Amino acid sequence: MAASNINTVVITGNLTRDPELRSTPSGTSVCKLRVAVNSRRKDQSGNWVDKPNYFDVTVWGAQGENCANYLSKGRPVAIEGRLDWSEWDAKDGSGKRQAVRIIANAVQFLGSRDGSGGGNGNGGDGGGGGGFAPRSDVPADHSDFEPAPAGPGAAPEDEIPF
């Protein structure tokens, strides 16, 4: 039996700009998002610092329309999707260009437009009729982003082989 390829990515972050909604010539909606995701690491002084990473996300169909209607710059989101690589010739003739973007399967709205609630943007009616259903006012748990305490037998950070 041959091994299967796996191409799945999950990110949570904040939109760096308002969504851009367009349509294909056949009328299919496509929404472009840009999401900033921070990575935490220690600097040379031993202080924790955030390093931003930026990802372009494409959301198709009704789910993309929901993103355009309910999301705006700064809004927190969780995205599950797949990576998509593309290559093209630069318009100025300077050579090939390439990019990796995320094609979203599901977009979860975290928080609300007024900062008090949550919801989902998975393209379903969610019981709210418009594809947006409040989920929770509980803030996201960011404990996974804090350093784990060293337990018995834990290797010092400089001995971890990766």
Short mmCIF file of C-alpha atoms in Angstrom, two decimals:
data_model
loop_
_atom_site.label_atom_id
_atom_site.label_comp_id
_atom_site.label_asym_id
_atom_site.label_seq_id
_atom_site.Cartn_x
_atom_site.Cartn_y
_atom_site.Cartn_z
CA MET A 1 0.00 0.00 0.00
CA ALA A 2 1.45 3.38 -1.01
CA ALA A 3 1.73 6.24 1.42
CA SER A 4 -0.63 9.16 0.90
CA ASN A 5 0.49 12.74 0.65
CA ILE A 6 -0.78 15.06 3.36
CA ASN A 7 -1.28 18.77 2.73
CA THR A 8 -3.14 20.32 5.66
CA VAL A 9 -2.45 23.56 7.49
CA VAL A 10 -4.19 25.23 10.46
CA ILE A 11 -3.37 28.79 11.51
CA THR A 12 -4.83 31.37 13.86
CA GLY A 13 -4.00 35.04 13.52
CA ASN A 14 -5.33 38.48 12.68
CA LEU A 15 -6.28 40.00 9.34
CA THR A 16 -3.74 42.61 8.24
CA ARG A 17 -6.23 44.31 5.89
CA ASP A 18 -9.88 44.18 4.91
CA PRO A 19 -10.92 41.16 2.79
CA GLU A 20 -10.95 41.62 -1.01
CA LEU A 21 -13.94 40.00 -2.70
CA ARG A 22 -13.98 39.40 -6.45
CA SER A 23 -15.75 37.07 -8.86
CA THR A 24 -14.42 34.80 -11.58
CA PRO A 25 -15.78 35.33 -15.13
CA SER A 26 -18.20 32.45 -14.46
CA GLY A 27 -19.54 34.25 -11.35
CA THR A 28 -17.86 32.25 -8.57
CA SER A 29 -16.93 34.43 -5.59
CA VAL A 30 -13.32 34.44 -4.40
CA CYS A 31 -12.10 36.31 -1.34
CA LYS A 32 -8.46 37.15 -0.59
CA LEU A 33 -7.32 37.47 3.04
CA ARG A 34 -3.92 38.29 4.52
CA VAL A 35 -3.32 36.86 7.98
CA ALA A 36 -0.53 37.69 10.44
CA VAL A 37 0.53 34.86 12.75
CA ASN A 38 3.08 35.51 15.49
CA SER A 39 5.79 33.03 16.47
CA ARG A 40 7.35 33.45 19.89
CA ARG A 41 11.01 32.88 20.57
CA LYS A 42 13.76 34.08 22.86
CA ASP A 43 16.10 36.80 21.67
CA GLN A 44 19.84 36.96 22.50
CA SER A 45 18.98 38.58 25.86
CA GLY A 46 16.65 35.74 26.80
CA ASN A 47 13.49 37.83 26.42
CA TRP A 48 10.44 36.44 24.62
CA VAL A 49 9.73 38.31 21.37
CA ASP A 50 7.08 37.89 18.69
CA LYS A 51 8.06 37.42 15.06
CA PRO A 52 5.19 38.06 12.64
CA ASN A 53 4.58 35.71 9.71
CA TYR A 54 2.21 36.73 6.93
CA PHE A 55 0.05 34.34 4.90
CA ASP A 56 -2.14 34.95 1.85
CA VAL A 57 -5.40 33.01 2.03
CA THR A 58 -7.95 32.33 -0.72
CA VAL A 59 -11.55 31.55 0.25
CA TRP A 60 -13.98 30.39 -2.45
CA GLY A 61 -17.76 30.60 -2.88
CA ALA A 62 -20.33 31.47 -0.21
CA GLN A 63 -17.71 31.11 2.52
CA GLY A 64 -15.63 33.82 0.80
CA GLU A 65 -18.71 36.06 0.62
CA ASN A 66 -19.26 35.57 4.38
CA CYS A 67 -15.64 36.53 5.02
CA ALA A 68 -16.04 39.72 2.98
CA ASN A 69 -19.30 40.60 4.78
CA TYR A 70 -18.26 39.90 8.38
CA LEU A 71 -14.47 40.28 8.60
CA SER A 72 -12.31 43.40 8.65
CA LYS A 73 -8.72 44.40 9.33
CA GLY A 74 -7.51 43.30 12.78
CA ARG A 75 -10.15 40.59 13.23
CA PRO A 76 -8.87 37.28 14.65
CA VAL A 77 -9.53 34.16 12.56
CA ALA A 78 -8.66 30.47 12.50
CA ILE A 79 -8.14 28.91 9.10
CA GLU A 80 -7.94 25.27 8.08
CA GLY A 81 -6.91 24.52 4.53
CA ARG A 82 -4.17 23.35 2.22
CA LEU A 83 -1.01 24.88 0.83
CA ASP A 84 -0.97 25.77 -2.86
CA TRP A 85 2.26 26.57 -4.73
CA SER A 86 2.26 28.54 -7.97
CA GLU A 87 4.91 29.83 -10.36
CA TRP A 88 4.67 32.46 -13.12
CA ASP A 89 6.81 34.70 -15.30
CA ALA A 90 7.24 38.25 -13.97
CA LYS A 91 5.44 40.87 -16.06
CA ASP A 92 8.65 42.92 -16.30
CA GLY A 93 10.53 39.95 -17.82
CA SER A 94 12.90 39.66 -14.85
CA GLY A 95 12.35 35.93 -14.43
CA LYS A 96 10.10 33.50 -12.65
CA ARG A 97 8.17 34.29 -9.49
CA GLN A 98 6.64 31.86 -7.07
CA ALA A 99 4.35 31.94 -4.05
CA VAL A 100 2.76 29.58 -1.56
CA ARG A 101 -0.73 30.48 -0.36
CA ILE A 102 -3.39 28.82 1.74
CA ILE A 103 -6.60 27.64 0.08
CA ALA A 104 -9.15 27.67 2.91
CA ASN A 105 -11.49 24.76 3.58
CA ALA A 106 -12.90 26.40 6.72
CA VAL A 107 -12.63 29.88 8.22
CA GLN A 108 -13.56 30.31 11.87
CA PHE A 109 -14.35 33.87 12.96
CA LEU A 110 -12.78 34.47 16.40
CA GLY A 111 -14.13 37.42 18.34
CA SER A 112 -16.70 39.71 16.76
CA ARG A 113 -16.81 43.00 14.93
CA ASP A 114 -17.26 44.74 18.30
CA GLY A 115 -14.74 42.44 20.00
CA SER A 116 -17.26 40.69 22.28
CA GLY A 117 -18.16 37.37 20.68
CA GLY A 118 -17.28 34.70 18.17
CA GLY A 119 -18.77 32.86 15.26
CA ASN A 120 -18.13 30.73 12.26
CA GLY A 121 -17.77 31.51 8.62
CA ASN A 122 -17.94 28.03 7.20
CA GLY A 123 -20.54 28.93 4.59
CA GLY A 124 -23.38 27.15 6.41
CA ASP A 125 -26.42 28.98 7.72
CA GLY A 126 -25.32 28.37 11.32
CA GLY A 127 -28.89 28.89 12.51
CA GLY A 128 -28.49 32.63 11.98
CA GLY A 129 -29.69 32.75 8.38
CA GLY A 130 -26.68 34.75 7.14
CA GLY A 131 -23.83 32.29 7.61
CA PHE A 132 -22.72 33.93 10.84
CA ALA A 133 -23.61 32.36 14.16
CA PRO A 134 -22.18 33.58 17.48
CA ARG A 135 -20.17 30.88 19.23
CA SER A 136 -18.59 32.20 22.43
CA ASP A 137 -17.39 35.25 24.31
CA VAL A 138 -14.60 33.23 25.91
CA PRO A 139 -11.22 34.58 24.81
CA ALA A 140 -8.96 32.24 22.87
CA ASP A 141 -6.63 30.12 24.98
CA HIS A 142 -3.09 31.21 24.18
CA SER A 143 -1.41 28.94 26.75
CA ASP A 144 0.02 26.78 23.95
CA PHE A 145 2.16 29.76 22.93
CA GLU A 146 3.88 30.04 26.31
CA PRO A 147 7.04 28.07 27.06
CA ALA A 148 6.31 24.72 28.67
CA PRO A 149 7.80 24.24 32.13
CA ALA A 150 10.78 21.92 32.25
CA GLY A 151 9.81 18.67 33.91
CA PRO A 152 11.87 15.80 35.29
CA GLY A 153 14.20 14.47 32.63
CA ALA A 154 13.53 17.37 30.24
CA ALA A 155 16.49 18.27 28.04
CA PRO A 156 17.83 21.81 28.37
CA GLU A 157 16.74 24.01 25.44
CA ASP A 158 20.23 24.10 23.90
CA GLU A 159 20.32 20.26 23.75
CA ILE A 160 17.14 19.78 21.70
CA PRO A 161 18.36 18.39 18.34
CA PHE A 162 16.00 20.38 16.09
#
